[in-house]
Short mmCIF file of C-alpha atoms in Angstrom, two decimals:
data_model
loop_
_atom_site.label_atom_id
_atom_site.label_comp_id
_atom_site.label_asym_id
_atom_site.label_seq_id
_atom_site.Cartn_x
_atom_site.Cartn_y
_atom_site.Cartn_z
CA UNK A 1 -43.87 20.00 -10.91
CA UNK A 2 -44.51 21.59 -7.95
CA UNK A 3 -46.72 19.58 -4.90
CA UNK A 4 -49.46 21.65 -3.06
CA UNK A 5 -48.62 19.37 0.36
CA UNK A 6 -45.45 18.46 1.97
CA UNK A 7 -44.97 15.37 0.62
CA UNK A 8 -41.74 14.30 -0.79
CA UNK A 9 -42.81 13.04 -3.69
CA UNK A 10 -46.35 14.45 -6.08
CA UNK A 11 -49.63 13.18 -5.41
CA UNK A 12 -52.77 13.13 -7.29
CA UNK A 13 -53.30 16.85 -6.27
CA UNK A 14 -49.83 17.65 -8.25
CA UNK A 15 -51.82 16.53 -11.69
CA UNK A 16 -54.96 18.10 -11.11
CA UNK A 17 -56.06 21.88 -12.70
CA UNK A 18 -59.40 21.39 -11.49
CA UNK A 19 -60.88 22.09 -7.82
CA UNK A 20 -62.66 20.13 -5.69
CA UNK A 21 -65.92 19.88 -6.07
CA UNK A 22 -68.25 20.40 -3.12
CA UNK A 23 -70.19 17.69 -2.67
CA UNK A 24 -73.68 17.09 -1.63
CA UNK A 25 -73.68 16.38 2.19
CA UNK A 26 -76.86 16.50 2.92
CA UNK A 27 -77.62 13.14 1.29
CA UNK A 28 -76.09 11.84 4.10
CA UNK A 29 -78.47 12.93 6.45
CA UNK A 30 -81.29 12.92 3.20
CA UNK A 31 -85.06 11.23 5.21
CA UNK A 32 -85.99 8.52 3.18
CA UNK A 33 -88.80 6.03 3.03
CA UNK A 34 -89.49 2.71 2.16
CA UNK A 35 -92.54 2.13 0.37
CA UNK A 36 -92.62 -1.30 0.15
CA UNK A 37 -91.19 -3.92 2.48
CA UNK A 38 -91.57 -7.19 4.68
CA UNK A 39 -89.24 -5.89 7.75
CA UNK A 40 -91.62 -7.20 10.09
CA UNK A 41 -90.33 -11.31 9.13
CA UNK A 42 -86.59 -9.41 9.65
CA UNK A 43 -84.63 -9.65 12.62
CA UNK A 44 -84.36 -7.29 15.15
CA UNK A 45 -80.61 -6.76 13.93
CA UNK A 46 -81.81 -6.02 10.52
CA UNK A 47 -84.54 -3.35 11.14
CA UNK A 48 -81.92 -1.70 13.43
CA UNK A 49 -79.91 -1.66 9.84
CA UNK A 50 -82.77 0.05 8.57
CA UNK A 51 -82.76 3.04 11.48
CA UNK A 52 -79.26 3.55 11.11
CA UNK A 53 -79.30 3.90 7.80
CA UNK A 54 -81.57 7.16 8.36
CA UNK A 55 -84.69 5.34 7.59
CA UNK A 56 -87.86 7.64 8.44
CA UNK A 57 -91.06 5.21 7.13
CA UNK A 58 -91.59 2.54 5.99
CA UNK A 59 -94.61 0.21 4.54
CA UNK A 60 -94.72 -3.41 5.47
CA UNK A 61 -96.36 -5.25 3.72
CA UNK A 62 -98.71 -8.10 5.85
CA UNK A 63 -99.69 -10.13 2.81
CA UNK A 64 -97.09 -12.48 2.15
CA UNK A 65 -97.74 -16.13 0.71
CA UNK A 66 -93.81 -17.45 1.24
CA UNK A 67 -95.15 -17.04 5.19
CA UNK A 68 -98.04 -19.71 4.46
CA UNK A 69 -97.89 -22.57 5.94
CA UNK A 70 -99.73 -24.55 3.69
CA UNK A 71 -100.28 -24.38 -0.40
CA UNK A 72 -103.02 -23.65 -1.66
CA UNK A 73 -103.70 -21.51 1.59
CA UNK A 74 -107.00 -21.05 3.64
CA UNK A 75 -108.34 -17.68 4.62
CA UNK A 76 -107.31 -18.18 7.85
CA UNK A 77 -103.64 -18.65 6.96
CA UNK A 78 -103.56 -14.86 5.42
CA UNK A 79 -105.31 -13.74 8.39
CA UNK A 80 -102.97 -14.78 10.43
CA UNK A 81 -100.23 -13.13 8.79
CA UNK A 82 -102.32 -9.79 8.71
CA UNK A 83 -102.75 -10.49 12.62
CA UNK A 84 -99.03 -10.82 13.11
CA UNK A 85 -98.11 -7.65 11.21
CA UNK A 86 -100.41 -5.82 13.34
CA UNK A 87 -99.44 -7.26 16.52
CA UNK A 88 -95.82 -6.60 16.19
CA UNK A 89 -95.88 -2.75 14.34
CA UNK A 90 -96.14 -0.19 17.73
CA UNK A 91 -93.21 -2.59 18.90
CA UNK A 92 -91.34 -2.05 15.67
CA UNK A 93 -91.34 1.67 15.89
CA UNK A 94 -90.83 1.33 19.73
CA UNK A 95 -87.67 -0.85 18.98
CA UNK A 96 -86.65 1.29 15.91
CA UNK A 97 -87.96 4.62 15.79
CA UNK A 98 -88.55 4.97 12.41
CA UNK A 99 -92.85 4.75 11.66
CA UNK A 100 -94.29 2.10 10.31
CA UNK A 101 -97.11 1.77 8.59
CA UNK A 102 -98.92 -1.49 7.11
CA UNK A 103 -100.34 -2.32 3.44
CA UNK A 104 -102.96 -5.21 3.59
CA UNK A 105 -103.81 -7.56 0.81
CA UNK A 106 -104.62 -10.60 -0.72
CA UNK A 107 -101.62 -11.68 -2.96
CA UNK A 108 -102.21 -14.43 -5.58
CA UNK A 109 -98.65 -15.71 -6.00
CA UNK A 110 -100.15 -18.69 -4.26
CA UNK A 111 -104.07 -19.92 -5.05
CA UNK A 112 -106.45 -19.26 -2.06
CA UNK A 113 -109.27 -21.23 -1.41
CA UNK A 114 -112.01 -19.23 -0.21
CA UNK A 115 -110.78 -15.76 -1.12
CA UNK A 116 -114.27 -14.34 -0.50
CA UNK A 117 -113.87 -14.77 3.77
CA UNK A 118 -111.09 -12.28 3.32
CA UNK A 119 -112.39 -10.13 1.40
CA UNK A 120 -115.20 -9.68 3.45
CA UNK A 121 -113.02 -9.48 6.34
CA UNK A 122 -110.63 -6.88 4.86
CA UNK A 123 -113.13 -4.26 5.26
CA UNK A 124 -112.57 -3.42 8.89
CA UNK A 125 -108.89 -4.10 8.35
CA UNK A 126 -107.77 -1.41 5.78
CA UNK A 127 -110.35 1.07 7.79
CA UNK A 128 -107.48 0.31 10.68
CA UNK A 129 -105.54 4.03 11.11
CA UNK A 130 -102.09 1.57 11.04
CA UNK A 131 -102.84 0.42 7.40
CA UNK A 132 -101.82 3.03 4.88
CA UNK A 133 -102.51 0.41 1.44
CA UNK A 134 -104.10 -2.34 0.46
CA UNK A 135 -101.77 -4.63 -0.86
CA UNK A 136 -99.94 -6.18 -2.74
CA UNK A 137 -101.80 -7.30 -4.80
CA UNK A 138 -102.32 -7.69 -8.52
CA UNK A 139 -102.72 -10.80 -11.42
CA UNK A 140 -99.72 -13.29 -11.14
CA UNK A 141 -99.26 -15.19 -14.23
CA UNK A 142 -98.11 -18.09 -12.11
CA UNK A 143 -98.77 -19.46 -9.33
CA UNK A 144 -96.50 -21.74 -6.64
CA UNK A 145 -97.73 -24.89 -5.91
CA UNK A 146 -101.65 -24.60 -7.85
CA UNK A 147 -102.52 -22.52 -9.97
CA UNK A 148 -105.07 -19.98 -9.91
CA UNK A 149 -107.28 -19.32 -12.67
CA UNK A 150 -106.93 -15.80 -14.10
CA UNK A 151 -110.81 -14.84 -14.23
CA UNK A 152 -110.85 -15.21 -10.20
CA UNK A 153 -107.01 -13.67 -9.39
CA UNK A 154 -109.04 -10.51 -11.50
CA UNK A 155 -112.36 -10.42 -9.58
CA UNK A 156 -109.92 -10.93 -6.19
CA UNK A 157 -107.75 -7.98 -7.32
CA UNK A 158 -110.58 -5.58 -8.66
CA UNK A 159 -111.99 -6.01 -5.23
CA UNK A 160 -109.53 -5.21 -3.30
CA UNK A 161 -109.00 -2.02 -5.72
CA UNK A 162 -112.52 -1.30 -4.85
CA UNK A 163 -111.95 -1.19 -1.25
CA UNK A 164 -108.83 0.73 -1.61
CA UNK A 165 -111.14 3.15 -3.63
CA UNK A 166 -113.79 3.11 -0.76
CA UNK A 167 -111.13 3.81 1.81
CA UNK A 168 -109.26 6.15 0.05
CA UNK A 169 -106.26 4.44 0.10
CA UNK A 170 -103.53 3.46 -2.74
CA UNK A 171 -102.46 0.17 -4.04
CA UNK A 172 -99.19 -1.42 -3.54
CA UNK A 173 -99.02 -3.56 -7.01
CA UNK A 174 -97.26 -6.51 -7.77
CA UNK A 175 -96.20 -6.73 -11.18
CA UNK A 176 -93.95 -10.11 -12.24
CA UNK A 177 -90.85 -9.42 -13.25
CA UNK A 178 -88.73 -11.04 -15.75
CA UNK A 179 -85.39 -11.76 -13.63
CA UNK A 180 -81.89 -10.13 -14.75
CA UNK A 181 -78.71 -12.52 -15.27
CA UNK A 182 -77.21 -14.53 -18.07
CA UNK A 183 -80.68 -16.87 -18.62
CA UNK A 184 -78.81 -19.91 -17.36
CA UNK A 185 -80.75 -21.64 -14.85
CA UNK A 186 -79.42 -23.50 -12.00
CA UNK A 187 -80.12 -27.45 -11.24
CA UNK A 188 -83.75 -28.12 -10.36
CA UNK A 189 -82.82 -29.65 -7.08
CA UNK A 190 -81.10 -26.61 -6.02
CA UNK A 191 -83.31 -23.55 -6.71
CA UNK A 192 -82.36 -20.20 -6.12
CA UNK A 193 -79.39 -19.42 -3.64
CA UNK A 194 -80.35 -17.50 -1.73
CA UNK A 195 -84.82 -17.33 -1.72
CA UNK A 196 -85.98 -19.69 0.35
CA UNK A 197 -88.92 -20.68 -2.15
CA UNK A 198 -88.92 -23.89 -4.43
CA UNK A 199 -89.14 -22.58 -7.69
CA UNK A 200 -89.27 -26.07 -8.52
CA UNK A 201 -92.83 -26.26 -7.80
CA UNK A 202 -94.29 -23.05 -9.89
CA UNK A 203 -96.80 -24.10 -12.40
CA UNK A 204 -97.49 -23.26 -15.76
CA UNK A 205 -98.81 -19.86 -16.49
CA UNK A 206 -102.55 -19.21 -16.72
CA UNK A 207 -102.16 -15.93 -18.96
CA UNK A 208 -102.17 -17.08 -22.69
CA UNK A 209 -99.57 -13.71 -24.29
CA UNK A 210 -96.12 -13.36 -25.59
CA UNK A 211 -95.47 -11.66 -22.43
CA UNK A 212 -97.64 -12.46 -19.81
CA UNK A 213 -95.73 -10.23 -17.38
CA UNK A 214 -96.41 -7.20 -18.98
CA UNK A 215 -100.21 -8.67 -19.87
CA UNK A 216 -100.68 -9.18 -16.08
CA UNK A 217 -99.80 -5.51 -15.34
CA UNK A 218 -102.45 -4.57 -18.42
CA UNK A 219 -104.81 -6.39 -16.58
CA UNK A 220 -104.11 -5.09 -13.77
CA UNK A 221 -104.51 -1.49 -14.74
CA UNK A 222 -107.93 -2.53 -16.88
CA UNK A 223 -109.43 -3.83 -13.21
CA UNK A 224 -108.18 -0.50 -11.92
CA UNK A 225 -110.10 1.53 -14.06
CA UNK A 226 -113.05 -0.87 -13.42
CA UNK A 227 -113.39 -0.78 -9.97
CA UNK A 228 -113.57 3.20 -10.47
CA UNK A 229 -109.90 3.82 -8.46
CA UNK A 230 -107.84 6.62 -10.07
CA UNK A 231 -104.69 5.33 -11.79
CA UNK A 232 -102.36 7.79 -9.60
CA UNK A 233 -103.41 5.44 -6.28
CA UNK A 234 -101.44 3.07 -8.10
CA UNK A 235 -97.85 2.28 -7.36
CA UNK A 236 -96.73 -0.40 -9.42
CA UNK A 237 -93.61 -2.12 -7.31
CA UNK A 238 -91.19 -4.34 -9.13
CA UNK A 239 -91.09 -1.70 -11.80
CA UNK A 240 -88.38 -3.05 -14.59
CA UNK A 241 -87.52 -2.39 -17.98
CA UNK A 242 -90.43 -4.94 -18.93
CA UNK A 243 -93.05 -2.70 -17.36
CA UNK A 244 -91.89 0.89 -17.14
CA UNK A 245 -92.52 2.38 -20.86
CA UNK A 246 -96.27 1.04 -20.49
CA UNK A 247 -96.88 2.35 -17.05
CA UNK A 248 -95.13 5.76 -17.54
CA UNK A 249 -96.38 6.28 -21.21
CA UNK A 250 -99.87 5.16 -21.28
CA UNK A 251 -101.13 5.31 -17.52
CA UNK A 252 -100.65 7.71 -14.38
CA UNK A 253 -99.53 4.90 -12.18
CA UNK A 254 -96.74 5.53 -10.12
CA UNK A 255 -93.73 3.02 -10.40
CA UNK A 256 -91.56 1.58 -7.43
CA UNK A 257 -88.27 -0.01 -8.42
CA UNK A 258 -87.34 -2.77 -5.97
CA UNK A 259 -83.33 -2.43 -5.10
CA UNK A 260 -83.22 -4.98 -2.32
CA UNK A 261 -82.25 -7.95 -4.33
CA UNK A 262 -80.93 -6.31 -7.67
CA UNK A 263 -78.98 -10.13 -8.02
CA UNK A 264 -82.41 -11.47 -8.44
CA UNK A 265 -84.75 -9.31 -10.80
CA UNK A 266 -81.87 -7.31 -12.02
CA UNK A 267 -83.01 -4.07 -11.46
CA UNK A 268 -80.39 -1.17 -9.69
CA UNK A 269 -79.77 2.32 -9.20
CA UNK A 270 -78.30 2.63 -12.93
CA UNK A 271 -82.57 1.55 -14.37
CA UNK A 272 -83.57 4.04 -11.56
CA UNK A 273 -81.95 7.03 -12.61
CA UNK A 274 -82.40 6.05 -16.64
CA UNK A 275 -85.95 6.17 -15.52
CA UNK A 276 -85.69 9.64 -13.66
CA UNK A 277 -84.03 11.01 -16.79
CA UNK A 278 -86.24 10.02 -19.40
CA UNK A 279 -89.83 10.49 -17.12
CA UNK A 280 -88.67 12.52 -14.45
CA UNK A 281 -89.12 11.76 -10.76
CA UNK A 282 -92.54 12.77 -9.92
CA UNK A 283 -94.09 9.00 -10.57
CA UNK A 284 -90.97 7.02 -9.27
CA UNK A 285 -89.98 5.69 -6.07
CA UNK A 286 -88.02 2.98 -4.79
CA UNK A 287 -88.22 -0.11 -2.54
CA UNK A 288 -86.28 -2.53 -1.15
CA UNK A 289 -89.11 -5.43 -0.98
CA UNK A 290 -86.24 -6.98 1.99
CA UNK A 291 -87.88 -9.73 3.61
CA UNK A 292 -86.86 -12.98 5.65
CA UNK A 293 -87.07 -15.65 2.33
CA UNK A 294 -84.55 -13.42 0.32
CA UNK A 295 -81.23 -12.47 0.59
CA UNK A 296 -81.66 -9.10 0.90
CA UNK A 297 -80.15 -5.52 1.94
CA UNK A 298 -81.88 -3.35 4.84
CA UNK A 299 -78.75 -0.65 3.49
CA UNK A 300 -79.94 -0.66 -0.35
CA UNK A 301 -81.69 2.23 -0.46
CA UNK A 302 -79.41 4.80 1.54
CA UNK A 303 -76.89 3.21 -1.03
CA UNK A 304 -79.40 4.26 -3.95
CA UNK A 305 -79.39 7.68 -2.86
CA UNK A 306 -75.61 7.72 -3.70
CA UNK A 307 -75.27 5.77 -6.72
CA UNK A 308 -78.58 7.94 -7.75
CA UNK A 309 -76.18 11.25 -7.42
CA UNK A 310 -72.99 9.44 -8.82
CA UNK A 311 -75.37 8.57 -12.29
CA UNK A 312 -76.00 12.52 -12.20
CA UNK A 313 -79.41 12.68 -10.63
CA UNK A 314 -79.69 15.92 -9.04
CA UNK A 315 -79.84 16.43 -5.34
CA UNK A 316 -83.73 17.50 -5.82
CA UNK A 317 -84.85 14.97 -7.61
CA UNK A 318 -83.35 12.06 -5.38
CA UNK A 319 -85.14 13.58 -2.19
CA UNK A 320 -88.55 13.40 -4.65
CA UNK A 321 -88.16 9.91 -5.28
CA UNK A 322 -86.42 8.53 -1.62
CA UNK A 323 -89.08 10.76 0.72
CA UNK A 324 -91.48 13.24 -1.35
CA UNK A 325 -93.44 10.68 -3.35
CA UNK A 326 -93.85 7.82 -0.74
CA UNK A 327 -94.77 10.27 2.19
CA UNK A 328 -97.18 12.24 -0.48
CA UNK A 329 -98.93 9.02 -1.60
CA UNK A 330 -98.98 6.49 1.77
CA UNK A 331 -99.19 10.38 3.48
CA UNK A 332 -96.08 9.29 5.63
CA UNK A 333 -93.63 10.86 7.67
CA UNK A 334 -95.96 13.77 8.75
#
C-alpha cells in the first residue's frame, strides 16, 4: 500500500479510490434572511451572533404576549410592545448592520380585552414603511392564563388579514404546533427548562376537533379567504409535520419552519429538506422564532444551510429557501 503523503505510516487517503469532492463554498458566504424573529428582546451579544453569522434581514416580530405584563392584557400593553419594537429597529441595524424590518400584530396566545382599540389603531401602524407584515397572528387553540373564545380570536385574525390585504402586505401566521420528544412531561412545578412561560397555567382548549392544531390552521386559512387576502401572502411559521401536507397540498400558503428551538417543537433541518424534496422550495422558508423567553440559537439558521446541503439539498434550492423567498415575499434585502 503505497501513501500519497510522507507519512510513515497510511492514512485515510491510502484507502480511498475516490477524489475529493469540491465542495460548495459559497454557502459560506450564502445571504440569508430571517423571516420570523423576536431579536429585538435579545441582547446586544446575541444580534451581533446574528451579523456574524452572515445574516442580511431579518423580521421581528413586535407582537409578543410572553412580553405582557399582565394576563389577560389591555390594548395598551400590546401597544407598548409595538412602540418598543419601533423605537429600538434604526438602532438595531445601526448596531448590527444587517436590515430589519418589523411584522405587527395582535397574537391571541393570551386573551385581550378590548382587541377592537388595536385594531383600530393598527391602521396607521402597518402603513409605517418599517413594518413589512402584519403579524403573527392566527387562532390559538389555547390560551395562557384565560381563555379566549374562538368566534372572537377569528373576527380578531380576519381583521388583521383584512388590513394586511388593504396594505398589501403578507401575514406572518402562527400555527400551534404539537411539540417533538418522547411525550413524557416534566413535574408541574417545574415547566419547561428552558421557556420562561408557565405552562402550568394554559387552559383548556376552546377548539372542539381531534386535532385542534391542524383545525386552527383550517380556520385560519377559511378567514383568509374571507377577508379577500390571496393565500400566497400567507406564510404559515411553525410549519411541522402536523401542518405541512394540508398547507402544501390544498392551499398556496407559504410555510416557515422554525429551527431556533428544534428541542422544543421538534422540528430541524432533516423535516426541512424532506419538505424541499417532496414540494420543492418555492413555498418554504425557514425561521429561527429566537427570542428572550426561549432558549434559543441566533447561529441556527447559517447551521441549516449546511445540514440542508449535507441531507442533499442542492446549492440552488437552499439559497431559494434561506434568501429568495423571504426577500421576494417581505420584499427584503433590496
Amino acid at each position: 500500500m503505497t501513501s500519497p503523503h510522507p507519512t510513515k505510516r497510511p492514512t485515510d487517503a491510502a484507502y480511498m479510490d475516490e477524489p475529493e469532492p469540491d465542495y460548495p463554498t459559497e454557502l459560506l458566504n450564502l445571504p440569508w434572511i430571517d423571516a420570523h424573529n423576536h431579536a429585538h428582546t435579545l441582547s446586544w451579544d446575541d444580534r451581533e451572533r446574528y451579523a456574524l453569522a452572515g445574516c442580511r434581514s431579518m423580521v421581528m416580530v413586535a407582537s409578543g404576549y410572553h412580553w405582557t405584563p399582565y394576563k389577560p392584557v389591555q390594548a395598551d400593553d400590546v401597544r407598548f410592545l409595538w412602540d418598543d419594537a419601533i423605537n429600538r429597529r434604526a438602532a438595531i441595524e445601526r448596531n448590527h448592520f444587517f436590515e430589519a424590518k418589523l411584522g405587527l400584530g395582535v397574537h391571541t396566545g393570551v386573551r385581550i380585552e378590548n382587541p377592537d382599540e388595536l385594531l383600530e389603531a393598527m391602521e396607521e401602524y402597518v402603513a409605517l414603511d418599517e413594518v413589512v407584515a402584519v403579524g403573527e397572528t392566527g387562532v390559538t387553540p389555547t390560551q395562557h392564563a384565560a381563555s379566549w373564545e374562538l368566534k372572537e380570536q377569528r373576527a380578531v385574525v380576519e381583521a388583521q388579514m383584512a388590513l394586511a390585504d388593504d396594505h398589501d402586505l403578507p401575514v406572518i401566521l402562527h400555527t400551534p404546533n404539537q411539540s417533538g420528544g418522547s411525550g413524557r412531561s416534566y413535574r408541574d412545578d417545574v415547566g419547561i427548562p428552558g421557556y420562561e412561560k408557565n405552562t402550568g397555567l394554559g387552559q383548556d382548549s376552546v377548539i372542539d376537533a381531534e386535532n385542534p392544531a391542524l383545525e386552527a390552521v383550517r380556520i385560519d386559512v377559511e378567514a383568509a379567504n374571507d377577508a379577500g387576502l390571496d393565500e400566497e401572502r400567507v406564510v404559515a411559521s411553525h410549519a411541522d409535520s402536523n401542518n405541512t401536507a394540508y398547507l402544501m397540498e390544498e392551499t398556496d400558503c407559504y410555510l416557515s419552519y422554525t429551527i431556533g428551538h428544534s428541542w422544543l417543537i421538534g422540528v430541524d433541518a432533516a423535516d426541512v429538506a424532506d419538505a424541499i424534496d417532496e414540494y420543492g422550495a418555492d413555498r418554504i422558508l425557514v425561521d429561527t422564532d429566537c427570542a428572550n423567553v426561549l432558549r434559543t440559537d441566533p447561529y441556527a439558521l447559517k447551521r441549516e444551510i449546511f445540514e440542508l446541503y449535507r441531507y442533499g439539498i442542492d446549492v440552488d434550492d437552499i439559497r431559494t429557501v434561506v434568501y429568495e423567498n423571504p426577500k421576494k415575499i417581505f420584499g427584503l434585502a433590496e
